[in-house]
Amino acid sequence: RYVVLPCALLLWCLILRHTLVCSTLVSEIAPTRKVGRRLSPSSVWDAGVLKEHMQAHSVKPSHIRSVWKLAYHADSMEEVADKLASGSNPPPARWIEALRRDFVLCTSSVIDSDSKDPAKGCKLVLRMQDGLLVEAVVMLLKSKGEDNDRITLCVSSQAGCRMACTFCETGRMGHLGDLTAGEIVEQIVHAERFALGQGQRRVRNIVFMGMGEPLDNYDAVHHAVECMMSDASFRIRANRITISTVGVVPRIRQLAADAVLRHVNLAVSLHSATQAVRLRIVPTAQAYPVEKLVESIKEYCDSTGRDVMVEYIVLSGVNDSEDDAKALSELLRGLNVWINLIPYNPTSVGESNGFRSPSNEIVREFDRNLRRFNCIDHRGNPVVVRARFSTEGGRDTNSACGQLATVQYER
């Protein structure tokens, strides 16, 4: 008895010491995760925080339109506050002073940019107020019959991502923090500043396909979209906003009933019609199996009447066979969907998992097989398939699908 107790105590101490050492090592090599982030000062573009601020000061929420109209053309919150105070129907003076003190036009800043051809677009690296880093991609696309380019912005909703898709550099970062609604919207501000230098001005299209899982940061995305769509600010139409999800089933159902988000476009990253293969690519498929995911897509389509984009990363030798095309055709037959085939863009995490890019001919053959196996939509028409190819832009600046990461900028 007198020998066993000290030995057990010694063993417990060794285990504790090992745990503390491992925790210290992990904290030294991994970026710090920001939990429960609250900015000070806050972004004027954060609809949720701005409404709370108004309510706390007994100010009518209708004044948010006046704030955004002024903020969109202003250079500082001083200018916004001064013009509010001198307006024909100003809010209470005490609240205007609180607004001047508690909010700014931008809480984030651009610390780097990467573009091989600025006339086609740019990747922006943004530092948040507390040091978190994210990337946004500005794409300037030519529009037929129009003088100006069509500006599409790929926005991030989180720093890192907890979904850990096995081809994705963002997923390898882990989840470092959720962006606020204001930080999401500020990516438009930075993008329009870049576009202005290229002779353009307004962002016309938004795709939530940057860093993070948008439906894992639902409230912030909701408020961000609310601001984007407001005719008092960025005036981006709902049908020009796309939210892409890896397939968070409960949130897809919530989105279908959301008074704001049910009007935007939905894209679902499927990547395989079979559970075993999808689980290899998307670990969260363990929680949301293929059958449950497709069921939620059908419910969403029935509820909203909208088509859903099905995103399919084509991985050479993994999900690009004739059998894969047949399984996908059978799984999606009769649904309100269209398919976006995306060749895998090389990443270090993808290569470590044995993934390779398909040739353009393999992508074309997969497309042909989908049509051959009678992949038809709910109207009985062939499902529209858009196939990208390896020659399309983004890879040269590591800004293509799956390549966004800020590890090289972490301090």
Short mmCIF file of C-alpha atoms in Angstrom, two decimals:
data_model
loop_
_atom_site.label_atom_id
_atom_site.label_comp_id
_atom_site.label_asym_id
_atom_site.label_seq_id
_atom_site.Cartn_x
_atom_site.Cartn_y
_atom_site.Cartn_z
CA ARG A 1 0.00 0.00 0.00
CA TYR A 2 2.83 2.39 0.89
CA VAL A 3 4.57 1.71 -2.44
CA VAL A 4 1.58 1.78 -4.80
CA LEU A 5 0.32 5.25 -3.82
CA PRO A 6 3.60 7.11 -4.55
CA CYS A 7 3.97 5.24 -7.87
CA ALA A 8 0.45 6.15 -8.93
CA LEU A 9 1.07 9.75 -7.90
CA LEU A 10 4.35 9.80 -9.85
CA LEU A 11 2.61 8.39 -12.93
CA TRP A 12 -0.15 11.01 -12.68
CA CYS A 13 2.44 13.80 -12.44
CA LEU A 14 4.29 12.49 -15.51
CA ILE A 15 1.05 12.39 -17.52
CA LEU A 16 0.16 15.93 -16.40
CA ARG A 17 3.64 17.22 -17.30
CA HIS A 18 3.43 15.56 -20.73
CA THR A 19 0.02 17.13 -21.34
CA LEU A 20 1.24 20.60 -20.37
CA VAL A 21 4.34 20.30 -22.57
CA CYS A 22 2.26 19.15 -25.57
CA SER A 23 -0.22 21.99 -25.02
CA THR A 24 2.63 24.49 -24.92
CA LEU A 25 4.13 23.13 -28.13
CA VAL A 26 0.78 23.25 -29.92
CA SER A 27 0.17 26.85 -28.81
CA GLU A 28 3.61 27.82 -30.10
CA ILE A 29 3.16 26.38 -33.59
CA ALA A 30 -0.55 27.11 -34.15
CA PRO A 31 -2.11 30.56 -34.67
CA THR A 32 -4.19 31.70 -31.70
CA ARG A 33 -7.91 31.12 -32.02
CA LYS A 34 -10.06 34.16 -31.26
CA VAL A 35 -13.18 33.11 -29.38
CA GLY A 36 -16.18 35.39 -28.78
CA ARG A 37 -14.77 38.28 -30.79
CA ARG A 38 -16.18 41.75 -30.13
CA LEU A 39 -14.66 44.74 -31.90
CA SER A 40 -14.00 48.13 -30.36
CA PRO A 41 -14.64 50.37 -32.18
CA SER A 42 -17.17 48.42 -34.26
CA SER A 43 -17.74 48.48 -37.99
CA VAL A 44 -20.54 50.76 -39.16
CA TRP A 45 -21.43 48.03 -41.67
CA ASP A 46 -22.38 45.55 -38.93
CA ALA A 47 -26.18 45.64 -39.08
CA GLY A 48 -26.65 43.60 -35.90
CA VAL A 49 -24.28 45.64 -33.72
CA LEU A 50 -25.55 48.94 -35.14
CA LYS A 51 -29.16 47.99 -34.38
CA GLU A 52 -28.22 46.97 -30.82
CA HIS A 53 -26.45 50.30 -30.39
CA MET A 54 -29.55 52.18 -31.58
CA GLN A 55 -31.81 50.20 -29.30
CA ALA A 56 -29.56 50.88 -26.30
CA HIS A 57 -29.84 54.61 -27.01
CA SER A 58 -33.58 54.50 -27.80
CA VAL A 59 -33.00 55.52 -31.40
CA LYS A 60 -35.38 54.49 -34.20
CA PRO A 61 -33.86 51.67 -36.31
CA SER A 62 -34.93 53.51 -39.46
CA HIS A 63 -31.93 55.83 -38.98
CA ILE A 64 -29.65 52.97 -40.08
CA ARG A 65 -30.46 53.86 -43.69
CA SER A 66 -29.29 57.44 -43.18
CA VAL A 67 -26.06 56.20 -41.56
CA TRP A 68 -25.27 53.79 -44.41
CA LYS A 69 -26.10 56.31 -47.14
CA LEU A 70 -23.67 58.79 -45.64
CA ALA A 71 -21.05 56.16 -44.78
CA TYR A 72 -20.91 54.83 -48.32
CA HIS A 73 -19.66 58.19 -49.63
CA ALA A 74 -17.78 59.38 -46.54
CA ASP A 75 -14.08 59.33 -45.68
CA SER A 76 -14.54 59.12 -41.90
CA MET A 77 -17.12 58.65 -39.17
CA GLU A 78 -16.55 62.30 -38.26
CA GLU A 79 -18.00 63.23 -41.62
CA VAL A 80 -20.93 60.85 -41.15
CA ALA A 81 -21.72 62.22 -37.68
CA ASP A 82 -21.48 65.85 -38.81
CA LYS A 83 -23.82 65.31 -41.74
CA LEU A 84 -26.28 63.38 -39.57
CA ALA A 85 -26.36 66.24 -37.09
CA SER A 86 -27.00 68.84 -39.80
CA GLY A 87 -29.68 66.83 -41.60
CA SER A 88 -33.37 67.71 -41.85
CA ASN A 89 -34.47 64.94 -39.47
CA PRO A 90 -31.45 64.19 -37.27
CA PRO A 91 -31.38 61.46 -34.62
CA PRO A 92 -30.71 62.51 -31.00
CA ALA A 93 -27.46 64.42 -30.57
CA ARG A 94 -26.29 62.16 -27.73
CA TRP A 95 -26.54 59.14 -30.00
CA ILE A 96 -24.68 60.87 -32.82
CA GLU A 97 -21.78 61.46 -30.42
CA ALA A 98 -21.91 57.81 -29.33
CA LEU A 99 -21.90 56.76 -32.98
CA ARG A 100 -18.86 58.96 -33.60
CA ARG A 101 -17.09 57.32 -30.66
CA ASP A 102 -18.10 53.67 -31.06
CA PHE A 103 -17.97 53.07 -34.83
CA VAL A 104 -15.54 53.41 -37.73
CA LEU A 105 -15.86 52.99 -41.49
CA CYS A 106 -13.28 50.19 -41.56
CA THR A 107 -11.94 48.02 -38.76
CA SER A 108 -9.76 45.99 -41.14
CA SER A 109 -6.87 46.87 -43.44
CA VAL A 110 -5.17 45.48 -46.54
CA ILE A 111 -1.67 44.26 -45.69
CA ASP A 112 -0.81 42.62 -49.00
CA SER A 113 -2.16 41.94 -52.47
CA ASP A 114 -1.24 39.53 -55.22
CA SER A 115 -2.10 39.90 -58.88
CA LYS A 116 -0.42 38.67 -62.04
CA ASP A 117 -2.77 40.86 -64.08
CA PRO A 118 -4.58 43.67 -62.18
CA ALA A 119 -6.90 44.11 -65.16
CA LYS A 120 -8.35 40.65 -64.35
CA GLY A 121 -8.42 40.87 -60.57
CA CYS A 122 -6.47 40.53 -57.36
CA LYS A 123 -6.16 38.57 -54.13
CA LEU A 124 -6.30 40.80 -51.04
CA VAL A 125 -4.84 39.82 -47.67
CA LEU A 126 -6.72 41.58 -44.86
CA ARG A 127 -5.76 42.06 -41.22
CA MET A 128 -8.59 42.31 -38.73
CA GLN A 129 -8.59 44.62 -35.72
CA ASP A 130 -7.34 41.86 -33.41
CA GLY A 131 -4.75 40.47 -35.82
CA LEU A 132 -6.74 37.72 -37.53
CA LEU A 133 -5.93 37.40 -41.24
CA VAL A 134 -8.23 36.49 -44.12
CA GLU A 135 -8.10 36.59 -47.90
CA ALA A 136 -10.62 37.94 -50.41
CA VAL A 137 -10.46 37.59 -54.19
CA VAL A 138 -11.55 40.35 -56.60
CA MET A 139 -12.41 39.14 -60.10
CA LEU A 140 -12.90 41.61 -62.96
CA LEU A 141 -14.84 39.81 -65.66
CA LYS A 142 -15.72 41.18 -69.08
CA SER A 143 -19.43 41.62 -69.77
CA LYS A 144 -20.73 41.33 -73.30
CA GLY A 145 -22.29 44.52 -74.57
CA GLU A 146 -21.23 46.53 -71.53
CA ASP A 147 -18.51 49.15 -71.24
CA ASN A 148 -17.50 48.21 -67.70
CA ASP A 149 -16.23 44.95 -66.27
CA ARG A 150 -18.41 42.84 -64.02
CA ILE A 151 -16.81 42.82 -60.57
CA THR A 152 -17.27 39.62 -58.59
CA LEU A 153 -15.92 39.38 -55.04
CA CYS A 154 -15.16 36.11 -53.31
CA VAL A 155 -15.54 36.86 -49.59
CA SER A 156 -14.39 35.01 -46.47
CA SER A 157 -16.71 34.44 -43.51
CA GLN A 158 -14.17 32.97 -41.08
CA ALA A 159 -10.45 32.98 -40.44
CA GLY A 160 -9.61 29.36 -41.15
CA CYS A 161 -12.32 26.71 -41.15
CA ARG A 162 -13.38 23.82 -38.93
CA MET A 163 -14.72 21.68 -41.82
CA ALA A 164 -11.20 20.36 -42.66
CA CYS A 165 -11.88 19.28 -46.25
CA THR A 166 -8.88 17.19 -47.23
CA PHE A 167 -8.00 19.12 -50.41
CA CYS A 168 -8.35 22.58 -48.87
CA GLU A 169 -5.57 24.76 -47.44
CA THR A 170 -8.05 26.82 -45.41
CA GLY A 171 -9.28 23.66 -43.69
CA ARG A 172 -5.73 22.77 -42.68
CA MET A 173 -5.51 26.08 -40.76
CA GLY A 174 -8.27 25.02 -38.39
CA HIS A 175 -10.92 27.42 -37.13
CA LEU A 176 -9.24 30.58 -35.82
CA GLY A 177 -12.28 32.82 -35.47
CA ASP A 178 -15.61 33.94 -36.92
CA LEU A 179 -15.67 37.23 -38.78
CA THR A 180 -18.21 39.81 -37.74
CA ALA A 181 -20.83 40.98 -40.22
CA GLY A 182 -18.96 44.26 -40.55
CA GLU A 183 -15.67 42.52 -41.36
CA ILE A 184 -17.39 40.51 -44.08
CA VAL A 185 -18.92 43.64 -45.63
CA GLU A 186 -15.64 45.57 -45.36
CA GLN A 187 -14.19 43.18 -47.93
CA ILE A 188 -16.46 44.94 -50.42
CA VAL A 189 -15.06 48.32 -49.33
CA HIS A 190 -11.49 47.14 -49.94
CA ALA A 191 -12.45 45.48 -53.24
CA GLU A 192 -14.10 48.62 -54.56
CA ARG A 193 -11.02 50.65 -53.68
CA PHE A 194 -8.94 48.22 -55.75
CA ALA A 195 -11.48 48.25 -58.59
CA LEU A 196 -11.49 52.05 -58.61
CA GLY A 197 -7.81 51.92 -59.51
CA GLN A 198 -8.73 49.78 -62.52
CA GLY A 199 -11.33 52.25 -63.75
CA GLN A 200 -14.24 50.38 -62.12
CA ARG A 201 -16.27 51.06 -59.03
CA ARG A 202 -19.08 48.84 -57.76
CA VAL A 203 -18.98 45.18 -56.84
CA ARG A 204 -21.91 43.52 -58.60
CA ASN A 205 -21.62 39.89 -57.49
CA ILE A 206 -20.76 38.29 -54.15
CA VAL A 207 -19.79 34.66 -53.66
CA PHE A 208 -19.25 33.31 -50.15
CA MET A 209 -16.57 30.92 -51.38
CA GLY A 210 -13.53 32.30 -49.59
CA MET A 211 -12.17 31.15 -46.25
CA GLY A 212 -14.56 29.50 -43.82
CA GLU A 213 -17.95 27.79 -43.84
CA PRO A 214 -20.62 30.53 -44.11
CA LEU A 215 -23.36 28.49 -42.45
CA ASP A 216 -21.03 27.90 -39.48
CA ASN A 217 -21.13 31.68 -38.91
CA TYR A 218 -24.80 32.06 -39.68
CA ASP A 219 -25.82 35.22 -37.83
CA ALA A 220 -22.88 37.27 -39.12
CA VAL A 221 -23.54 36.14 -42.70
CA HIS A 222 -27.23 37.02 -42.30
CA HIS A 223 -26.44 40.56 -41.14
CA ALA A 224 -23.72 40.98 -43.75
CA VAL A 225 -26.09 40.04 -46.57
CA GLU A 226 -28.71 42.39 -45.11
CA CYS A 227 -26.24 45.26 -45.45
CA MET A 228 -25.02 44.20 -48.92
CA MET A 229 -28.57 44.17 -50.28
CA SER A 230 -29.67 47.47 -48.74
CA ASP A 231 -30.40 50.21 -51.28
CA ALA A 232 -28.87 52.59 -48.74
CA SER A 233 -25.43 50.99 -49.09
CA PHE A 234 -24.06 48.53 -51.66
CA ARG A 235 -27.31 47.74 -53.51
CA ILE A 236 -26.31 44.21 -54.49
CA ARG A 237 -29.31 42.22 -55.68
CA ALA A 238 -30.15 38.95 -53.94
CA ASN A 239 -29.80 36.94 -57.15
CA ARG A 240 -26.20 38.17 -57.42
CA ILE A 241 -25.21 36.76 -54.01
CA THR A 242 -24.23 33.10 -53.61
CA ILE A 243 -23.64 31.29 -50.33
CA SER A 244 -21.57 28.12 -50.66
CA THR A 245 -21.74 25.44 -47.98
CA VAL A 246 -20.07 22.08 -47.48
CA GLY A 247 -23.51 20.86 -46.43
CA VAL A 248 -24.51 21.84 -42.89
CA VAL A 249 -27.97 20.27 -43.08
CA PRO A 250 -29.72 22.04 -40.16
CA ARG A 251 -28.51 25.42 -41.46
CA ILE A 252 -29.69 24.70 -45.00
CA ARG A 253 -33.16 24.15 -43.56
CA GLN A 254 -32.86 27.34 -41.51
CA LEU A 255 -31.73 29.26 -44.58
CA ALA A 256 -34.83 28.14 -46.50
CA ALA A 257 -37.02 29.84 -43.87
CA ASP A 258 -34.84 32.94 -43.47
CA ALA A 259 -36.60 36.12 -44.61
CA VAL A 260 -33.32 37.52 -45.96
CA LEU A 261 -31.15 34.58 -46.97
CA ARG A 262 -33.84 32.50 -48.71
CA HIS A 263 -33.65 34.96 -51.61
CA VAL A 264 -29.92 34.50 -52.35
CA ASN A 265 -28.36 31.66 -54.33
CA LEU A 266 -27.24 28.46 -52.63
CA ALA A 267 -24.27 26.31 -53.66
CA VAL A 268 -23.56 22.94 -52.04
CA SER A 269 -20.12 21.29 -52.17
CA LEU A 270 -21.02 17.67 -52.85
CA HIS A 271 -17.81 16.27 -54.46
CA SER A 272 -19.12 12.69 -54.54
CA ALA A 273 -22.42 10.87 -54.75
CA THR A 274 -21.20 7.99 -52.59
CA GLN A 275 -20.81 8.31 -48.84
CA ALA A 276 -17.46 6.51 -48.59
CA VAL A 277 -15.74 8.69 -51.20
CA ARG A 278 -17.32 11.90 -49.92
CA LEU A 279 -16.18 11.08 -46.40
CA ARG A 280 -12.60 10.86 -47.68
CA ILE A 281 -12.92 14.37 -49.15
CA VAL A 282 -15.30 16.00 -46.64
CA PRO A 283 -14.86 14.70 -43.05
CA THR A 284 -18.10 16.40 -41.92
CA ALA A 285 -19.98 13.95 -44.13
CA GLN A 286 -19.82 11.72 -41.04
CA ALA A 287 -22.39 14.03 -39.40
CA TYR A 288 -24.31 14.84 -42.58
CA PRO A 289 -24.43 11.77 -44.89
CA VAL A 290 -25.07 12.17 -48.61
CA GLU A 291 -28.69 11.01 -48.36
CA LYS A 292 -29.54 13.54 -45.62
CA LEU A 293 -27.78 16.30 -47.53
CA VAL A 294 -29.67 15.64 -50.76
CA GLU A 295 -32.91 15.46 -48.78
CA SER A 296 -32.22 18.94 -47.36
CA ILE A 297 -31.46 20.24 -50.88
CA LYS A 298 -34.82 18.96 -52.11
CA GLU A 299 -36.60 20.56 -49.15
CA TYR A 300 -34.80 23.84 -49.83
CA CYS A 301 -35.79 23.79 -53.51
CA ASP A 302 -39.40 22.94 -52.69
CA SER A 303 -39.60 25.72 -50.10
CA THR A 304 -37.88 28.50 -52.06
CA GLY A 305 -38.49 27.52 -55.67
CA ARG A 306 -34.82 28.24 -56.35
CA ASP A 307 -32.23 26.14 -58.16
CA VAL A 308 -29.15 24.97 -56.26
CA MET A 309 -25.62 24.86 -57.63
CA VAL A 310 -23.92 21.54 -56.91
CA GLU A 311 -20.15 22.01 -56.71
CA TYR A 312 -18.03 19.01 -57.62
CA ILE A 313 -14.25 19.08 -57.22
CA VAL A 314 -12.90 16.60 -59.78
CA LEU A 315 -10.02 14.58 -58.30
CA SER A 316 -8.05 12.38 -60.65
CA GLY A 317 -8.64 8.71 -59.87
CA VAL A 318 -10.85 9.47 -56.88
CA ASN A 319 -14.27 10.69 -58.07
CA ASP A 320 -13.94 11.06 -61.86
CA SER A 321 -14.85 7.60 -63.15
CA GLU A 322 -17.80 6.53 -65.28
CA ASP A 323 -19.33 4.91 -62.19
CA ASP A 324 -18.96 8.19 -60.29
CA ALA A 325 -20.78 10.06 -63.06
CA LYS A 326 -23.55 7.45 -63.09
CA ALA A 327 -23.97 7.66 -59.29
CA LEU A 328 -24.11 11.46 -59.43
CA SER A 329 -26.70 11.39 -62.23
CA GLU A 330 -28.91 9.02 -60.27
CA LEU A 331 -28.54 10.96 -57.01
CA LEU A 332 -29.48 14.33 -58.52
CA ARG A 333 -32.09 13.18 -61.03
CA GLY A 334 -35.29 15.21 -60.71
CA LEU A 335 -33.84 17.94 -58.47
CA ASN A 336 -33.73 21.71 -59.12
CA VAL A 337 -29.97 21.75 -59.53
CA TRP A 338 -27.16 22.54 -61.90
CA ILE A 339 -23.62 21.19 -61.63
CA ASN A 340 -20.33 23.08 -61.48
CA LEU A 341 -17.38 20.79 -62.26
CA ILE A 342 -14.16 22.20 -60.79
CA PRO A 343 -10.81 20.52 -61.48
CA TYR A 344 -8.83 20.10 -58.27
CA ASN A 345 -6.39 22.97 -57.78
CA PRO A 346 -3.04 21.74 -56.40
CA THR A 347 -2.50 22.31 -52.69
CA SER A 348 0.13 20.94 -50.32
CA VAL A 349 -2.53 19.38 -48.08
CA GLY A 350 -4.21 17.80 -51.10
CA GLU A 351 -0.95 16.35 -52.36
CA SER A 352 -0.23 14.90 -48.91
CA ASN A 353 -3.59 13.12 -49.18
CA GLY A 354 -2.71 11.70 -52.59
CA PHE A 355 -4.88 14.00 -54.70
CA ARG A 356 -3.97 14.97 -58.28
CA SER A 357 -5.48 17.34 -60.82
CA PRO A 358 -7.43 15.76 -63.69
CA SER A 359 -6.66 16.58 -67.30
CA ASN A 360 -9.13 18.75 -69.19
CA GLU A 361 -10.13 15.71 -71.23
CA ILE A 362 -11.08 13.79 -68.07
CA VAL A 363 -13.33 16.67 -67.01
CA ARG A 364 -14.93 16.75 -70.47
CA GLU A 365 -15.47 12.98 -70.36
CA PHE A 366 -17.10 13.23 -66.93
CA ASP A 367 -19.41 15.91 -68.34
CA ARG A 368 -20.33 13.67 -71.29
CA ASN A 369 -21.01 10.74 -68.96
CA LEU A 370 -23.41 12.83 -66.86
CA ARG A 371 -25.44 13.55 -69.98
CA ARG A 372 -25.20 9.94 -71.17
CA PHE A 373 -26.61 8.67 -67.87
CA ASN A 374 -29.69 10.89 -68.24
CA CYS A 375 -28.96 13.45 -65.54
CA ILE A 376 -32.20 15.46 -65.78
CA ASP A 377 -33.69 18.17 -63.57
CA HIS A 378 -37.17 18.50 -62.04
CA ARG A 379 -38.52 19.81 -65.36
CA GLY A 380 -37.26 16.79 -67.28
CA ASN A 381 -34.53 18.80 -68.99
CA PRO A 382 -30.84 17.83 -69.00
CA VAL A 383 -29.13 19.26 -65.93
CA VAL A 384 -26.97 22.21 -66.86
CA VAL A 385 -23.30 21.38 -66.34
CA ARG A 386 -20.59 24.02 -66.29
CA ALA A 387 -17.08 22.65 -66.49
CA ARG A 388 -14.07 24.73 -65.56
CA PHE A 389 -10.64 23.84 -66.87
CA SER A 390 -7.10 24.02 -65.52
CA THR A 391 -6.30 26.98 -67.78
CA GLU A 392 -8.75 29.25 -65.94
CA GLY A 393 -7.36 31.93 -63.59
CA GLY A 394 -6.53 31.90 -59.89
CA ARG A 395 -3.93 29.16 -59.61
CA ASP A 396 -0.99 31.46 -60.32
CA THR A 397 -1.78 33.56 -57.22
CA ASN A 398 -3.04 30.69 -55.01
CA SER A 399 -6.50 32.21 -55.08
CA ALA A 400 -8.39 29.38 -56.77
CA CYS A 401 -10.82 27.03 -55.02
CA GLY A 402 -9.17 25.33 -52.03
CA GLN A 403 -5.98 27.42 -52.16
CA LEU A 404 -6.77 30.31 -49.77
CA ALA A 405 -4.60 30.36 -46.64
CA THR A 406 -2.79 33.01 -44.63
CA VAL A 407 -0.17 30.85 -42.91
CA GLN A 408 2.70 32.70 -44.63
CA TYR A 409 1.51 35.98 -43.08
CA GLU A 410 1.07 34.73 -39.51
CA ARG A 411 3.42 36.26 -36.96
#
